[in-house]
Amino acid sequence: MYQKFDVVIVGSGGAGLMAAMQLPNASVAVLTKVYPTRSHTGAAQGGVAAALGNQEEDHWKWHMYDTVKGGDYLVDQPAAEILTREAIDAVYELEHRGLPFNRTEDGRIDQRRFGGHTRNYGEGPVRRSCYAADRTGHMILQTMYQNAIKNEVRFFNEFLVLDLLVNDGQACGVVALEIRTGEIHTFHAKAILFATGGYGRAWRVTSNAFACMGDGMSIAYRRGVPLQDMEMYQFHPTGIYKVGVLLSEAARGEGGKLLNGKGEYFMERYMPTLKDLAPRDIVSRCIVQEIKDGNGVDGKDYVYLDVRHLGAEKIAEKLPDITDFARNYLGVEPITEPVPIQPTAHYAMGGIPTDTDARVVIDSQWTPMPGFYAAGEVACVSVHGANRLGTNSLVDLIVFGRRAGKHMAQFIQENDFAPLPEHPEDASREYIDHLYSSTGGESAARIRSELQNEMIDNVFVERTDKGLRHALDEIAGLQEAYQNVQLQDKGKTFNTELVEAVELRFLLDCSEATIHGALARTESRGAHFRLDYEKRDDVNWLKHTLAYRGTQAHDVRLDYKDVILIEDPIFKPKERKY
Amino acid sequence: MNILVRIKRYDPERDAKPYWDEFRVDVEPIDRLLDTLNTIKWTMDGTLTYRRSCAHGVCGSDAMRINGRNRLACKVLMRDVGKKVTIEPMLGYSVIKDLVIDMDRFFDKYRSIKPYLITHDNEPGTERLQSPEQRAIYDEGTKCILCGACTGSCPSIWGNPDWVGPASIVNAHRFIFDSRDQGGAERLNLLSNKDGVWRCRTIFNCADACPRNIPVTDLIEQVKRAIVYGGPEEA
């Protein structure tokens, strides 16, 4: 079926819906492969940072400094300035739209501490995270969806986007599979926003939903758009042991501490100033180091998160959901027992390269692809650099989702519909038909499981040349095996086996780009830690990776673009200590 | 441990009517029921169809009827289901395929109660003020993840599918009792009819079904009282 809209937004999380809010006078379609309120924004727990100064003195420039330093100086600094300045107004916008923030005694938005957020350029922790209990993302998602209903935004629920349509260098639509009927649809648009989130499901242990398969990144990559800084993937320190479900950094923001098998609060030893509130890349490495030193619990591969000293009342009031997770999935009572945790795959700092108006840029010269936008985790602006600070993902969604919406509003005024390419659905139909008709006997579930194990074994917190090469060979083999994936379900109606097979290809693409970036980057920076190159190397590597897809896993082409720094000496790259 | 999993199956392209299918699965006691469904789908029968996403009880995708009660499959552990577990699509919805139900009507009802902040005043330059006490009054309703478990557990819905249902009323409550909102009277008016709050017979199935532990029936009663007394009572 053919449909036409001024703007098509793919993804109904915080970024997509925030963009939709900015387009009251346009025809807008939001396509989501789930229902909007199932989007993974809803799983964000801790808060959204903005220098409101409601609890103590704070300034956006301090927030910017923390963001740049937290990102180990791979952050484009003008983008970080926009992020932190506009965060303030964007948080007020959320409040005006109804978001039920926790409140201070005098009725203002309450704020709490979070990892890596400091006062006066690193002096000590600051209360900057605006929050709604430990379900801030849920509240953002609900509030944005409620406003979308108010604005009568048109939703296409349970539509899986398969392809981006590009004609003569201009984006002009998408092709999507309606999951309920198996029908293929073409959506013709002047502007397309990808807000499809991350790809945490590439790892066996992850905080991410089953939906986080790298859809948007892979689709863009297959249309010749490079993926930027994919080696910069965040492993959150406190995932529930084996399950991966996140226990928010808010637990440490409220005073929780990490405890090793010897009963030691070990972060004090590594990071004397910020201790347990050091940024996530550092805390995850410390946990891995403790485990390697034999300090895991009972010599195993986990340590504890300890919140016992906070007391039952504070835990119930400030951390109800994560307490529930520990009880439910581990049978552990956090009020009286420490909770077993391990690092868990959490967030892609990298993604589709964009400028600060969320326009997708396709090379090292910042050339935009007209009509194509990306925002949120799928995009790389780059405000997170080599390591994102806690709460800055939600800031990214609302600030750059909003900027995307505003820029698209202008773009659709100034531009007409670009014609669709001839036979726009052909590639997608051929691909889907192949999956239906294949008799290769291969199982998508097996391939996915091998991929997830390989990524945990060799593309995790610590990396080496040898391990990464092993992973690359493995991916090449899995991509070959993918050609033989065979479905048991041949039906058209709600074929989730088909959906999972399509998503597996997304995951394989994202993993391929991640490994190439990691293999080439012979330094350690932020979340990318190489055991064979332990030092950061600003002379050679203060630059962004751009990975272009080749014909197979081994022939990805890499290019680089400079990190944008500003004149102010306070932001000059220096050694990162906390 | 080895468990017998009975699942009510239905594929509109193949089956004239639903039937019971059975699988024997090896599971760990701390596996989620969702893990068990995945094991079946990924290693035994790829046609088994259900929704899921976050897998830890916050997205609301995998509400289903498990041993006769509406639960999220990702919040039920195998050690708690016994040697045999029976899984069906939730009642009160039409079935699309296997455990997948049609949620469109559910969301239409949600939309009908104007689930968004209604204000007539100009917005201030910073945040609107709200005391922690005012915030606490409507806290419970903000936990709702729109999974539909409450609505699908309600005999009043089974008997009358047009009824607005508990989830919508919970979300109306969330705004009616929000001190910043000015649309309370409008919503109370919408809910004061036979397909509004009054079809609730205080059966409490909804509160039992809620995976977020929202006291659904209490909130419905508060809305009823607000209709009778002409507005939300001060806490």
Coordinates of N, CA and C in Angstrom, one line a residue, chain A residues 329-410:
Chain A
Y329 N 13.9 -11.2 40.4 CA 14.7 -12.0 39.5 C 15.9 -12.7 40.2
L330 N 16.2 -12.2 41.4 CA 17.3 -12.9 42.2 C 16.8 -13.5 43.5
G331 N 15.6 -13.1 43.9 CA 15.1 -13.6 45.2 C 15.9 -12.9 46.3
V332 N 16.5 -11.8 46.0 CA 17.3 -11.1 47.0 C 16.5 -9.9 47.6
E333 N 16.6 -9.7 48.9 CA 15.9 -8.5 49.5 C 16.9 -7.4 49.8
P334 N 16.9 -6.4 48.9 CA 18.0 -5.3 49.0 C 18.0 -4.6 50.3
I335 N 16.9 -4.6 51.1 CA 16.9 -3.9 52.4 C 17.9 -4.6 53.4
T336 N 18.0 -5.9 53.2 CA 18.8 -6.7 54.2 C 20.0 -7.4 53.5
E337 N 20.0 -7.5 52.2 CA 21.1 -8.3 51.5 C 21.7 -7.5 50.4
P338 N 23.0 -7.6 50.2 CA 23.6 -7.0 49.0 C 23.1 -7.7 47.7
V339 N 23.1 -7.0 46.6 CA 22.5 -7.5 45.4 C 23.6 -7.9 44.4
P340 N 23.7 -9.2 43.9 CA 24.7 -9.6 42.9 C 24.5 -8.8 41.6
I341 N 25.6 -8.2 41.1 CA 25.6 -7.5 39.8 C 26.8 -7.7 39.0
Q342 N 26.7 -7.4 37.7 CA 27.8 -7.5 36.8 C 27.6 -6.5 35.7
P343 N 28.6 -6.0 34.9 CA 28.4 -5.1 33.9 C 27.5 -5.7 32.8
T344 N 26.6 -4.8 32.2 CA 25.6 -5.3 31.3 C 25.6 -4.3 30.1
A345 N 25.5 -4.9 28.9 CA 25.5 -4.0 27.7 C 24.3 -3.1 27.7
H346 N 24.6 -1.8 27.5 CA 23.6 -0.8 27.9 C 23.3 0.3 26.8
Y347 N 24.3 0.9 26.2 CA 24.0 2.1 25.4 C 25.1 2.3 24.3
A348 N 24.6 2.6 23.1 CA 25.5 2.9 22.0 C 25.8 4.4 22.0
M349 N 27.0 4.8 22.2 CA 27.4 6.2 22.1 C 27.4 6.5 20.6
G350 N 27.8 5.5 19.8 CA 27.9 5.7 18.3 C 26.6 5.6 17.7
G351 N 26.6 5.7 16.3 CA 25.3 5.5 15.6 C 25.4 6.3 14.3
I352 N 24.2 6.7 13.8 CA 24.2 7.4 12.5 C 24.7 8.8 12.8
P353 N 25.7 9.3 12.0 CA 26.2 10.6 12.3 C 25.2 11.7 11.9
T354 N 25.1 12.7 12.8 CA 24.2 13.8 12.5 C 24.9 15.1 12.9
D355 N 24.4 16.2 12.4 CA 24.8 17.5 12.9 C 23.9 17.9 14.1
T356 N 24.0 19.1 14.6 CA 23.3 19.5 15.8 C 21.8 19.8 15.5
D357 N 21.4 19.8 14.2 CA 20.0 19.9 13.9 C 19.4 18.5 13.6
A358 N 20.2 17.4 13.9 CA 19.7 16.1 13.7 C 19.7 15.6 12.3
R359 N 20.3 16.5 11.4 CA 20.4 16.0 10.0 C 21.5 15.0 9.8
V360 N 21.2 13.9 9.1 CA 22.2 12.9 8.9 C 23.3 13.4 8.0
V361 N 24.5 13.2 8.4 CA 25.7 13.6 7.5 C 26.4 12.4 7.1
I362 N 26.8 12.3 5.9 CA 27.2 11.0 5.3 C 28.7 10.9 5.0
D363 N 29.5 11.9 5.4 CA 31.0 11.7 5.2 C 31.7 12.6 6.2
S364 N 33.0 12.6 6.0 CA 33.9 13.4 7.0 C 33.8 14.9 6.7
Q365 N 33.2 15.3 5.6 CA 33.0 16.7 5.3 C 31.7 17.2 5.8
W366 N 30.9 16.4 6.5 CA 29.7 16.9 7.1 C 28.6 17.1 6.0
T367 N 28.6 16.4 4.9 CA 27.7 16.5 3.9 C 26.3 15.9 4.3
P368 N 25.3 16.7 4.3 CA 24.0 16.1 4.8 C 23.3 15.3 3.7
M369 N 22.5 14.3 4.0 CA 21.6 13.7 3.1 C 20.3 14.4 3.2
P370 N 19.9 15.2 2.3 CA 18.6 16.0 2.4 C 17.4 15.1 2.8
G371 N 16.7 15.5 3.7 CA 15.4 14.8 4.1 C 15.6 13.7 5.1
F372 N 16.8 13.4 5.5 CA 17.1 12.3 6.4 C 17.6 12.8 7.8
Y373 N 16.9 12.4 8.8 CA 17.3 12.9 10.2 C 17.4 11.7 11.1
A374 N 18.1 11.8 12.2 CA 18.2 10.8 13.2 C 18.4 11.4 14.6
A375 N 17.7 10.9 15.6 CA 17.9 11.4 16.9 C 17.7 10.3 18.0
G376 N 18.3 10.6 19.1 CA 18.3 9.6 20.2 C 19.4 8.6 20.1
E377 N 19.3 7.5 20.7 CA 20.4 6.5 20.7 C 20.9 6.1 19.4
V378 N 20.0 6.0 18.4 CA 20.4 5.6 17.0 C 21.4 6.6 16.4
A379 N 21.4 7.8 16.9 CA 22.2 8.9 16.3 C 23.5 9.1 17.1
C380 N 24.5 9.7 16.4 CA 25.7 10.1 17.0 C 26.0 11.5 16.7
V381 N 25.7 12.4 17.7 CA 25.7 13.9 17.3 C 27.1 14.5 17.2
S382 N 28.1 14.3 18.0 CA 28.3 13.4 19.1 C 28.4 14.1 20.5
V383 N 27.4 13.9 21.3 CA 27.4 14.5 22.6 C 27.9 13.6 23.7
H384 N 28.0 12.3 23.4 CA 28.4 11.3 24.4 C 29.9 10.9 24.3
G385 N 30.4 11.2 23.1 CA 31.8 10.8 22.9 C 32.1 9.4 23.1
A386 N 33.1 9.1 24.0 CA 33.5 7.7 24.2 C 32.8 7.1 25.4
N387 N 32.0 7.9 26.1 CA 31.3 7.3 27.3 C 30.2 8.3 27.7
R388 N 29.0 7.8 27.7 CA 27.9 8.7 28.1 C 27.7 8.8 29.6
L389 N 27.4 9.9 30.1 CA 27.1 10.1 31.5 C 25.7 9.6 31.8
G390 N 25.5 9.1 32.9 CA 24.1 8.7 33.4 C 23.2 9.9 33.3
T391 N 22.0 9.7 32.9 CA 20.9 10.7 32.7 C 21.1 11.5 31.4
N392 N 22.2 11.5 30.7 CA 22.4 12.3 29.5 C 21.7 11.6 28.3
S393 N 21.3 10.4 28.4 CA 20.6 9.8 27.3 C 19.2 10.4 27.1
L394 N 18.5 10.6 28.3 CA 17.2 11.3 28.2 C 17.3 12.7 27.8
V395 N 18.4 13.4 28.2 CA 18.7 14.7 27.8 C 18.8 14.8 26.3
D396 N 19.6 13.8 25.8 CA 19.8 13.7 24.3 C 18.5 13.6 23.6
L397 N 17.6 12.7 24.1 CA 16.3 12.5 23.4 C 15.5 13.7 23.3
I398 N 15.4 14.4 24.4 CA 14.5 15.6 24.4 C 15.1 16.7 23.7
V399 N 16.4 17.0 23.9 CA 17.0 18.1 23.2 C 17.1 17.9 21.7
F400 N 17.6 16.8 21.3 CA 17.8 16.6 19.8 C 16.6 16.0 19.1
G401 N 15.7 15.4 19.9 CA 14.4 15.1 19.3 C 13.7 16.4 19.0
R402 N 13.7 17.3 19.9 CA 13.1 18.6 19.7 C 13.7 19.4 18.5
R403 N 15.1 19.3 18.4 CA 15.7 20.1 17.4 C 15.4 19.4 16.0
A404 N 15.3 18.1 16.0 CA 15.0 17.4 14.8 C 13.6 17.8 14.3
G405 N 12.6 17.9 15.2 CA 11.3 18.2 14.9 C 11.2 19.7 14.3
K406 N 11.9 20.6 15.0 CA 11.9 22.0 14.6 C 12.6 22.1 13.2
H407 N 13.7 21.4 13.0 CA 14.3 21.5 11.7 C 13.5 20.9 10.6
M408 N 12.8 19.8 10.9 CA 12.0 19.2 9.8 C 10.8 20.1 9.5
A409 N 10.2 20.8 10.5 CA 9.1 21.7 10.3 C 9.5 22.8 9.2
Q410 N 10.7 23.2 9.3 CA 11.2 24.2 8.4 C 11.5 23.6 7.0

